[in-house]
Coordinates of C-alpha atoms in Angstrom, one line a residue:
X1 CA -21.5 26.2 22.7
X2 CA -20.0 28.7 24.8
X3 CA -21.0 32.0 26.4
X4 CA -19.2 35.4 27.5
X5 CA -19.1 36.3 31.1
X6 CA -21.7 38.7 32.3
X7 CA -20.2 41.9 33.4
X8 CA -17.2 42.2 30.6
X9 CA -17.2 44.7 28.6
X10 CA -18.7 46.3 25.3
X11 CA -17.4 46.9 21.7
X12 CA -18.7 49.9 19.7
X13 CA -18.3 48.6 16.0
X14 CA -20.7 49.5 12.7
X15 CA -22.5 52.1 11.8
X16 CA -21.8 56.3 12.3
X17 CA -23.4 59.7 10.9
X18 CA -22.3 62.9 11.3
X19 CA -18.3 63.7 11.4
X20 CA -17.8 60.3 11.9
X21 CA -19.7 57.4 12.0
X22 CA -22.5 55.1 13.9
X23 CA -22.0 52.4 15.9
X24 CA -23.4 49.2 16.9
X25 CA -23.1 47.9 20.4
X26 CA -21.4 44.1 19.9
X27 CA -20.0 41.3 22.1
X28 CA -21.4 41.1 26.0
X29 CA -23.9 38.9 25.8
X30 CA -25.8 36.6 28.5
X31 CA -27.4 34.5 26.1
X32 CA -25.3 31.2 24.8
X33 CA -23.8 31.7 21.6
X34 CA -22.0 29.1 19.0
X35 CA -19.1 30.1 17.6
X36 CA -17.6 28.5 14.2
X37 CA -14.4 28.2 14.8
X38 CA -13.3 26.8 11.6
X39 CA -13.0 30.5 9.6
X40 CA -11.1 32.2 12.6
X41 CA -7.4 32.7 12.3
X42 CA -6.0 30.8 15.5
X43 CA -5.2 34.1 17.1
X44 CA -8.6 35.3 17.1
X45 CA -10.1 31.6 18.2
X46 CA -8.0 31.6 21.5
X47 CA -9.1 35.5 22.1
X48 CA -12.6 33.8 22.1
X49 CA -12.1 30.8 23.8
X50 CA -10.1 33.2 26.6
X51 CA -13.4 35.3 26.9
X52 CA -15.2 32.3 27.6
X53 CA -13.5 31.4 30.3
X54 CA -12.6 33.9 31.9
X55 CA -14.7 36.6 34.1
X56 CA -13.1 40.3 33.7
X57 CA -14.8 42.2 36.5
X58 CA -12.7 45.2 36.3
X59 CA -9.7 43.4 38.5
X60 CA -7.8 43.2 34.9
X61 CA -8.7 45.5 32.3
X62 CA -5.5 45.1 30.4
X63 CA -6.2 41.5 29.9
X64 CA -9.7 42.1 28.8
X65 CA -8.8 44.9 26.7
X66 CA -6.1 43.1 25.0
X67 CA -8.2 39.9 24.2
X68 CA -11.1 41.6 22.9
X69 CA -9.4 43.3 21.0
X70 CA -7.6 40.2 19.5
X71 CA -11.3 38.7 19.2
X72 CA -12.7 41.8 17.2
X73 CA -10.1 42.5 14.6
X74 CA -11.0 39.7 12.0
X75 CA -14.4 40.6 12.4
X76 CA -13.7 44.8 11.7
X77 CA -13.5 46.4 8.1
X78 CA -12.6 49.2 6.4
X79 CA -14.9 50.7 3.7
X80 CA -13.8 52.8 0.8
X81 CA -15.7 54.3 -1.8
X82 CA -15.6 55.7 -5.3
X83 CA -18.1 58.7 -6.8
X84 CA -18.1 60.2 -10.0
X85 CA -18.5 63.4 -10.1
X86 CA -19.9 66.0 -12.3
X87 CA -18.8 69.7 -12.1
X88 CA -22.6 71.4 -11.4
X89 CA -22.4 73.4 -14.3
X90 CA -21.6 70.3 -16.9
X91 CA -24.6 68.4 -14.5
X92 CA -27.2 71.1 -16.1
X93 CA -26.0 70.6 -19.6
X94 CA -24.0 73.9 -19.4
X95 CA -21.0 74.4 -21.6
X96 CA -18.0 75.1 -19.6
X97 CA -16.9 79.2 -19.1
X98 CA -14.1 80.9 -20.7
X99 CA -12.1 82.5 -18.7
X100 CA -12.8 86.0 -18.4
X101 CA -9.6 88.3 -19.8
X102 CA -9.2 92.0 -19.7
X103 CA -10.3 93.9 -23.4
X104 CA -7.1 94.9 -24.0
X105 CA -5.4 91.5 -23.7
X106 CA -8.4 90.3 -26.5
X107 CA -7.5 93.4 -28.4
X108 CA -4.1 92.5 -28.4
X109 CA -3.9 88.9 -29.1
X110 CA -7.1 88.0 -30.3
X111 CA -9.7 85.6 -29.9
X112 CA -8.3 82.4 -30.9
X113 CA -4.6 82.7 -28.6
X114 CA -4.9 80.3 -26.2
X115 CA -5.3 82.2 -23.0
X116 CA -6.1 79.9 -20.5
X117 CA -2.5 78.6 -21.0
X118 CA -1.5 81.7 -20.4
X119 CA -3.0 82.8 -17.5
X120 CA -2.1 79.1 -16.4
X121 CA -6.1 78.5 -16.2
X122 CA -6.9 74.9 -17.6
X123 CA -9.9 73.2 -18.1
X124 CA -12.1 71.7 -15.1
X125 CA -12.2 68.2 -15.7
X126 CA -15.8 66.5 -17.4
X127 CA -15.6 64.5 -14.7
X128 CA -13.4 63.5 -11.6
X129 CA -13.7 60.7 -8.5
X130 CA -14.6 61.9 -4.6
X131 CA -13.4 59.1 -2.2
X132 CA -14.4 58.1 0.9
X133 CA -13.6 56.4 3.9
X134 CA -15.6 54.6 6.9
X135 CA -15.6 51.0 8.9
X136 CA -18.0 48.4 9.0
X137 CA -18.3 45.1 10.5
X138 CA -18.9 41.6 9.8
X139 CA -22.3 40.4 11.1
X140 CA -22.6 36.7 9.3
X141 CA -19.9 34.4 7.6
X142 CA -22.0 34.5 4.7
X143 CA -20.2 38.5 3.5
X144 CA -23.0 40.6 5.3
X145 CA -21.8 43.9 6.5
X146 CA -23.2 46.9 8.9
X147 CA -22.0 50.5 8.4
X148 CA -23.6 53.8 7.8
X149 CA -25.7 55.0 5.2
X150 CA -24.2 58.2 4.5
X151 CA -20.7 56.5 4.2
X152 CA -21.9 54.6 1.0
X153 CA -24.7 56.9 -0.1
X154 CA -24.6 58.0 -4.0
X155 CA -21.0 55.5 -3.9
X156 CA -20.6 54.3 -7.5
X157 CA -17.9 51.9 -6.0
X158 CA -17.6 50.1 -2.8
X159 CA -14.9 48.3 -1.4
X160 CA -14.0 46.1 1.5
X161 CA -10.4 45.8 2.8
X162 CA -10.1 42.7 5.8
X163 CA -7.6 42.5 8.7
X164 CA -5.9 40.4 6.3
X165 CA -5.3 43.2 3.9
X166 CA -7.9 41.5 1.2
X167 CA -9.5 44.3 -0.4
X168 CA -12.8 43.3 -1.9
X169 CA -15.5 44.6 -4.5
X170 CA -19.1 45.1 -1.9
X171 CA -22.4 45.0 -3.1
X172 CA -24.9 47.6 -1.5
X173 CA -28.0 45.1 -0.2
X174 CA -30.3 47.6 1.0
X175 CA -30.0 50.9 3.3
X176 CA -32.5 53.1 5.4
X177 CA -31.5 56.8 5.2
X178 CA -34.1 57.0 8.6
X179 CA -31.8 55.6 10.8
X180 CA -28.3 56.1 8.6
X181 CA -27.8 52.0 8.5
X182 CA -26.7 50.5 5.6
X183 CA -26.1 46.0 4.7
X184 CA -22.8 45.2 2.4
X185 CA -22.3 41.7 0.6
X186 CA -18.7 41.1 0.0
X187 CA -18.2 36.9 -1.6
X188 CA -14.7 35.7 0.5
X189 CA -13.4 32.8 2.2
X190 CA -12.3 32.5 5.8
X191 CA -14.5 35.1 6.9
X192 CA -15.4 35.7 11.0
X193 CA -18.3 37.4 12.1
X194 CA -19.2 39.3 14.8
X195 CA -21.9 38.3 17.5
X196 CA -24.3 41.5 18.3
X197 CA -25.1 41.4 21.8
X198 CA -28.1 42.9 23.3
X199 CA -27.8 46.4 24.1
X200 CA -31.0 46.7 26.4
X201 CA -28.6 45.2 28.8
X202 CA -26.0 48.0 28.5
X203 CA -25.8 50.4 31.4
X204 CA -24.6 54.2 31.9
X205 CA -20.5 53.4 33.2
X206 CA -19.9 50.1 31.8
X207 CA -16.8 50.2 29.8
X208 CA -16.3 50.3 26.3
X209 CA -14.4 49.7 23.2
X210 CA -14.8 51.2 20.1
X211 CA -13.0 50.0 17.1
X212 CA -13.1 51.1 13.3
X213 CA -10.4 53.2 11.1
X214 CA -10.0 56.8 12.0
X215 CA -8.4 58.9 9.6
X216 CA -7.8 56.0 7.3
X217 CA -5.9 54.4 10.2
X218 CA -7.5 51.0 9.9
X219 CA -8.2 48.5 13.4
X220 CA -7.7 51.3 16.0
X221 CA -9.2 50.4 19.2
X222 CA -10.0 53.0 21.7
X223 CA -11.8 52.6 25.4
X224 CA -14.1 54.9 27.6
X225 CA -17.4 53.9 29.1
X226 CA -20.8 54.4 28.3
X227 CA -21.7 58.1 29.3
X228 CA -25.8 58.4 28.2
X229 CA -28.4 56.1 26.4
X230 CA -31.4 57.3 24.9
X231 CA -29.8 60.6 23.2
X232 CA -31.4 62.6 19.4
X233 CA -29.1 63.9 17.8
X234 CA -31.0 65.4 14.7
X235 CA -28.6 62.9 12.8
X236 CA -31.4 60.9 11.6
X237 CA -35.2 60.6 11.4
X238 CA -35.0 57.8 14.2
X239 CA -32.6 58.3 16.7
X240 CA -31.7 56.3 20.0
X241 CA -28.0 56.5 20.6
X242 CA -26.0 55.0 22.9
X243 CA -23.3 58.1 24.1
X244 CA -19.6 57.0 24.7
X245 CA -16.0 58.9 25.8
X246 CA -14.6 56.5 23.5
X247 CA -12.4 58.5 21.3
X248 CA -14.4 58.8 18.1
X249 CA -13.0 60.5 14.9
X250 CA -13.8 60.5 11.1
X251 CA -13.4 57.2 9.7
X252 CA -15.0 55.6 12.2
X253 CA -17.9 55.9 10.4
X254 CA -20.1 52.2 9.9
X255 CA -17.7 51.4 13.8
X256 CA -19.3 54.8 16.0
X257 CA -21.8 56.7 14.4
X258 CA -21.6 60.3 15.0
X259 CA -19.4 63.2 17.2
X260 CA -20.0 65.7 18.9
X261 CA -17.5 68.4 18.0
X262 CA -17.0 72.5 17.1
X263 CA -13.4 71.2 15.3
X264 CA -14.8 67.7 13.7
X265 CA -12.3 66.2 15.4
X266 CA -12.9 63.9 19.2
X267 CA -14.1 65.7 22.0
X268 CA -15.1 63.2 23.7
X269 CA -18.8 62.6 23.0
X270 CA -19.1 60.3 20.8
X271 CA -22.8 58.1 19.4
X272 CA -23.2 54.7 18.7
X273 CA -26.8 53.1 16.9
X274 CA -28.1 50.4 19.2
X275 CA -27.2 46.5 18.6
X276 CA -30.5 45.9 18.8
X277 CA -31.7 48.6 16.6
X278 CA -29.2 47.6 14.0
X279 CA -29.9 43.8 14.0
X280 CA -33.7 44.8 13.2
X281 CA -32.9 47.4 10.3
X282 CA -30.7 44.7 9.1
X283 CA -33.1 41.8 9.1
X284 CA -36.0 44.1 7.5
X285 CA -33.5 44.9 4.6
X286 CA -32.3 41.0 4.0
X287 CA -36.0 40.0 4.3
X288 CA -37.7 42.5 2.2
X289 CA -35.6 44.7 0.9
X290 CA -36.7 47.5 2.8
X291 CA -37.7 48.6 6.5
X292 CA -41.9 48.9 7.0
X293 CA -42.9 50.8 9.8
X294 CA -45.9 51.2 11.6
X295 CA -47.9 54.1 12.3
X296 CA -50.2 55.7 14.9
X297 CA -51.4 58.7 13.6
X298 CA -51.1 61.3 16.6
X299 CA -48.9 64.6 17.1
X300 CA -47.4 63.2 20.9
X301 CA -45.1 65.5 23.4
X302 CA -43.3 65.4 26.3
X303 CA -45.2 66.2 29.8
X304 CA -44.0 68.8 31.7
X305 CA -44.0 69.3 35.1
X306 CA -46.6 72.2 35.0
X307 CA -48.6 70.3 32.1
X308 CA -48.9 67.2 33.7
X309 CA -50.3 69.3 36.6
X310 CA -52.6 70.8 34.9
X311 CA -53.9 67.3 33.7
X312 CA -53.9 66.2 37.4
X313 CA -51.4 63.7 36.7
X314 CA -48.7 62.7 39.4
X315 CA -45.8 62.4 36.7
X316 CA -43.8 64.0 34.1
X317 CA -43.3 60.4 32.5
X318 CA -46.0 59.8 29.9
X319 CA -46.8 60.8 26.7
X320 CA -49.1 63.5 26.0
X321 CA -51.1 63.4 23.3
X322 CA -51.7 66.6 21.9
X323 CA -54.0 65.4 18.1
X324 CA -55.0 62.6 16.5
X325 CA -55.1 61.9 13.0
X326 CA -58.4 61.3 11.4
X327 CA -59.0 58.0 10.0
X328 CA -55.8 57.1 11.6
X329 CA -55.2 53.9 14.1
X330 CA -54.8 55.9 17.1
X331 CA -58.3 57.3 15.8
X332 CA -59.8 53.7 15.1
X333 CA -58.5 52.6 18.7
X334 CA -60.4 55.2 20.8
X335 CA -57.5 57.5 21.4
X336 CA -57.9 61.3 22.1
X337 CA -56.3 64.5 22.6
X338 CA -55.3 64.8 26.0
X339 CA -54.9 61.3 26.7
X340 CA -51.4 60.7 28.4
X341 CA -49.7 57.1 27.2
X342 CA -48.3 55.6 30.3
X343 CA -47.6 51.8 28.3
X344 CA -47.0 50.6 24.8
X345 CA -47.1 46.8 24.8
X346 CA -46.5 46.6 28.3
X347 CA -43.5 48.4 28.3
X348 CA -43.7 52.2 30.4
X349 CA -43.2 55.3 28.2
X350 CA -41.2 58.2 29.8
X351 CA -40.9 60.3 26.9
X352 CA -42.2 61.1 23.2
X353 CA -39.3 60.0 21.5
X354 CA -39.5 56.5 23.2
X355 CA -43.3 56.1 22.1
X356 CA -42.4 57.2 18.4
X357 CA -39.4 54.8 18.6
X358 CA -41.6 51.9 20.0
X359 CA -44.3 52.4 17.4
X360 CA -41.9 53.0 14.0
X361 CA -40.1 49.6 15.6
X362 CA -43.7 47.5 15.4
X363 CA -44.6 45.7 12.3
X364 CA -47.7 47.1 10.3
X365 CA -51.2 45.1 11.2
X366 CA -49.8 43.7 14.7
X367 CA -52.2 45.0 17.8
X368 CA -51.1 46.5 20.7
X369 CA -51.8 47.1 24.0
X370 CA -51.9 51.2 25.2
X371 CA -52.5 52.0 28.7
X372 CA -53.6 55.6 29.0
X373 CA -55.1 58.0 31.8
X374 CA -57.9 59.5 31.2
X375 CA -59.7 61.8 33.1
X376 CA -58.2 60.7 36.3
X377 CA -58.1 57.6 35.8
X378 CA -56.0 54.5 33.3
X379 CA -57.6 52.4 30.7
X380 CA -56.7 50.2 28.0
X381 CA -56.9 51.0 24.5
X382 CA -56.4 47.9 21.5
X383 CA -54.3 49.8 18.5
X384 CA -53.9 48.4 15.3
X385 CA -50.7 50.2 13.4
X386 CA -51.0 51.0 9.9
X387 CA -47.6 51.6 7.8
X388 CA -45.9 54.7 8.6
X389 CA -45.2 56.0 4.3
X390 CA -44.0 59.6 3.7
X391 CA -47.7 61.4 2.7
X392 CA -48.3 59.5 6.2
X393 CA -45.5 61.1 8.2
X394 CA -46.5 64.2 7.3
X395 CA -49.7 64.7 8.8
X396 CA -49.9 64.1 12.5
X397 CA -46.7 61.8 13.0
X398 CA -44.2 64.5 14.3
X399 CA -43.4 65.3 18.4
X400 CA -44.6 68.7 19.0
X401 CA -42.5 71.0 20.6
X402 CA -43.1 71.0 24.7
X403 CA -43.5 75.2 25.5
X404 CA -43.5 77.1 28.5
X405 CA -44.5 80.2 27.1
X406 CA -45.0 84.1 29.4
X407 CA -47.7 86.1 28.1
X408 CA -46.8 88.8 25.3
X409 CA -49.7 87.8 22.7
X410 CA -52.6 89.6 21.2
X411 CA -55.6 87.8 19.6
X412 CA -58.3 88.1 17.1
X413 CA -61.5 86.1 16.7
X414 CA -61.5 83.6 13.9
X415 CA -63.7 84.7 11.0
X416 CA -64.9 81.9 8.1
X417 CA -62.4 84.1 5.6
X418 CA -59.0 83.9 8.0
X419 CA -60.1 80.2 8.7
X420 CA -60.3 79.9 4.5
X421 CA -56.6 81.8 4.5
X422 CA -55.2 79.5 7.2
X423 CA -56.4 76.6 5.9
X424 CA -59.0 75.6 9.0
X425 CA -62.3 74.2 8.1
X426 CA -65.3 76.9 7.6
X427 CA -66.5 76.1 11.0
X428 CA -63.1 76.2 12.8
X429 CA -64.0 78.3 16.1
X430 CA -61.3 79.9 18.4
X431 CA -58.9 83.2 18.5
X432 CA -55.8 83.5 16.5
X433 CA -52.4 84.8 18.0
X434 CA -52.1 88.1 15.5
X435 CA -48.5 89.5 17.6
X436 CA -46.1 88.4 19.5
X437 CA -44.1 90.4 22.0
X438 CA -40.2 89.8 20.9
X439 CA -39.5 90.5 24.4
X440 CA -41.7 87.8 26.1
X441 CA -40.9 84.1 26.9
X442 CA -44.0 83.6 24.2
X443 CA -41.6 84.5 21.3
X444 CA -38.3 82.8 23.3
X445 CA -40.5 79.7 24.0
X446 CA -42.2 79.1 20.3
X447 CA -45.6 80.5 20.3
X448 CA -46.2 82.0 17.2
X449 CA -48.8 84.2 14.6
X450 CA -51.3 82.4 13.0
X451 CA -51.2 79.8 16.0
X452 CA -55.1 79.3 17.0
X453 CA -56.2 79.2 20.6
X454 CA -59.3 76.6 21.0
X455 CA -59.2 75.9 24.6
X456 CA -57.9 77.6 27.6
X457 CA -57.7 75.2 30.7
X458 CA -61.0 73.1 29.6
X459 CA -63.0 76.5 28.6
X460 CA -63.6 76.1 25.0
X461 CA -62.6 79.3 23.3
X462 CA -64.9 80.6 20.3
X463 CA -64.5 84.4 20.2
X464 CA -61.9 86.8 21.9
X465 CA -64.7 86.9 24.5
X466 CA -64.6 83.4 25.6
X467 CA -61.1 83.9 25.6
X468 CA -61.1 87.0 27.9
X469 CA -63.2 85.4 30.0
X470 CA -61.1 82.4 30.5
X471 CA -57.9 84.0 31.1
X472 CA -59.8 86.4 33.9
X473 CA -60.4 83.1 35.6
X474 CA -57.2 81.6 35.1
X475 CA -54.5 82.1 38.0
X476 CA -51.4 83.2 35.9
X477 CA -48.9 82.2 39.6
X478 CA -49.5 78.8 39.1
X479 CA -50.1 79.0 34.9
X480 CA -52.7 78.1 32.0
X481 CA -52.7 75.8 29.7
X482 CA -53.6 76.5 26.4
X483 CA -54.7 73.8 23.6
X484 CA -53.7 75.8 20.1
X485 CA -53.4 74.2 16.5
X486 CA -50.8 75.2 14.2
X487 CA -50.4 74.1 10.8
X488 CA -53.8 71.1 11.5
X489 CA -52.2 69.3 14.5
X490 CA -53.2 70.2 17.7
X491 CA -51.0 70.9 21.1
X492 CA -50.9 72.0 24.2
X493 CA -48.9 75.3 25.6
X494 CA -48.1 76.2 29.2
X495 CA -48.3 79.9 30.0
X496 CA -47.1 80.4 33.7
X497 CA -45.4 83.9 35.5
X498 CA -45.3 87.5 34.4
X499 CA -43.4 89.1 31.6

């Protein structure tokens, strides 16, 4: 049993989206970990054995460099795939289109002359192969892979080529499209995997490696350092990327996960899925076959520093929440609009994406701790999550949009027949934004028509009076917070300055 120094270095390998690819933060680790030596080429086995010895603190890069390096390459891939495609046309059962050819032509040679050969226009074949490319890497001696979902999606083959230069046939285990992670099974001899390490530990600076096969160029290893954690990317439904300088460029897909590029090419900000985020999508795929995850049921958003204000709370780290979800487990727990998450299982929420991550990442049935504030004060709530399905996600399970909207808007009282045409229940009280001013931070900032004012700092709103009433009260310098529902979720809109 041996263990890697503390302080080494990181290696970006498996899993990428985007232009490139995904990636999976591996080696580094404080925790002892057993390595079998008896698969590893000899070359590879002293790389190891060198790491565990040694302590790379910076004073020798080169070194460390070099022997990870050495260490990673049996454990690296390269994926290629195979898909058969359809022209469109043929896909709907359509029968292929002549060419078209002038009158005249038809006239003069008729319609049986084989003009296509003519006019050098031959068939489109029934049916021709789109390749791909992308890296992966080897998590377990037993043939498991990680890579990215996209680079074997809709893939009618799959294979694996080793360091070796073995190319072998890979069986898809499972994928989850939500976080663009996929599991291969190849069946080989000889084969070294890769520890994951834990990339909770890994810190904005620390250097990196990121290995995979750009442009078809397979086991190239480039360096950089860690420039962000925590990033969304739109990439994929759950998103916590790990942001390198590490040169990153198609291929690396299933190594790096995505770039960030006008040409598609490295720019230097490159995305990487979290070890520790990979290991978990992994282990839910080989267990069940599929990733559960749990639910809350309430539309959450980032505090800002005039919202939290206006809540009389000392912090822009929290969650607001802006709805609940009836019949939902926030619901069931006691939780309420305006109640700010400070905790989830003990751990402090800063932001909405962090809370939506934390809860997606718990198991369905398992009970958890919230700590709120409330009304000036924190409590603790007991939550039961529920599995998060797609009729679920739908309703109530999105982050709203934070605003910080000017005025610009005119309102009309909500009658039983525009609540029927908006789809709000018969009783639904409030005023509903009818315009918008183009020219006002209320269009710029996301307020919109049809939106329905209910509140305006604490004043319930019923009718345009209640609502003129509120905003003479309200001091515009310092802003007002409105509480509107759009589309049956409810949040909260800051209004603050003039026009």
């Amino acid at each position: 049993m041996r263990a890697f120094p503390k302080g080494l270095l990181w290696v970006l390998t498996a899993v990428i989206g985007g232009a490139a690819g995904a990636g999976i933060v591996l080696l580094r680790s404080e925790s002892r970990v057993s390595w079998s030596y008896a698969a590893e080429g000899r070359e590879a086995q002293a790389a190891r054995a060198e790491l565990a010895r040694a302590d790379y603190r910076g004073d020798d890069l080169t070194t460390a460099f070099r022997t990870v390096a050495k260490a990673m390459r049996p454990s690296v891939v390269s994926v290629s795939t195979v898909k058969n495609v359809r022209p469109a046309r043929q896909e709907r059962g359509m029968p292929r289109e002549r060419p078209q050819v002038p009158e005249q032509f038809r006239e003069f040679f008729g319609d049986d002359f084989p003009l296509e050969r003519f006019f050098n226009m031959p068939d489109l074949p029934e049916r021709f192969n789109q390749q791909g490319m992308g890296s992966g890497v080897i998590v377990s001696s037993e043939g498991y892979i990680l890579t990215n979902n996209h680079v074997v999606r809709g893939a009618d083959e799959v294979n694996v080529t080793l360091s070796d230069r073995r190319t072998i046939a890979a069986k898809v285990v499972g994928t989850d499209p939500k976080t663009d992670l996929a599991v291969l099974k190849i069946e080989a001899d000889g084969l070294v995997a890769a520890p994951l390490g834990n990339s909770d530990e890994a810190e904005v600076g620390e250097w990196v490696l990121a290995v995979g096969s750009p442009f078809g160029l397979d086991q190239t290893v480039t360096a950089g350092i860690i420039s962000a954690k925590g990033r969304q990317m739109a990439i994929a439904d759950y998103e916590d990327f790990i942001q390198t300088d590490a040169a990153i460029n198609p291929g690396n897909s299933g190594i790096n996960t995505a770039i960030a590029s006008r040409t598609g090419g490295n720019a230097g900000v490159g995305f990487a899925i979290p070890s520790n985020m990979a290991s978990s999508i992994m282990d839910a795929i080989l267990k069940d076959g599929r990733v559960q995850r749990g639910r809350l049921g309430a539309l959450i958003q980032d505090l800002t520093e005039d919202l939290a204000k206006s809540f009389h709370y000392d912090s822009t780290k929290g969650v607001l929440i802006g709805d609940v979800v009836a019949d939902s487990p926030a619901a069931k727990s006691g939780l309420k609009s305006r109640d700010i998450v400070i905790e989830y299982n003990g751990k402090p929420m800063e932001n909405a994406n962090q809370l939506r991550m934390a809860v997606a990442s718990t198991p369905p049935g398992t009970s958890t701790e919230l700590t709120i504030f409330r009304d000036g004060q924190r409590q603790k709530l007991k939550v039961t999550t529920d599995e998060l399905t797609d009729e679920t996600a739908s309703v109530g399970a999105r982050v709203a949009e934070e605003s910080a909207a000017d005025f610009g808007i005119t309102v009309q009282t909500l009658t039983p027949e525009m609540a029927d045409q908006l789809g709000h229940k018969e009783d639904q009280q409030g005023v509903v934004i009818t315009s918008v001013d183009p020219t006002s931070l209320a269009a710029r900032t996301g307020l919109r028509q049809r939106d329905l004012i209910v509140d305006v700092d604490n004043n319930p709103v019923r009718n345009i009076r209640d609502f003129r009433e509120a905003m003479s009260k309200a001091d515009t310098a310092k802003g007002v917070r409105l509480e509107v529902i759009r589309d049956g979720s409810r949040r909260f809109v800051f209004l603050k300055g003039g026009r």
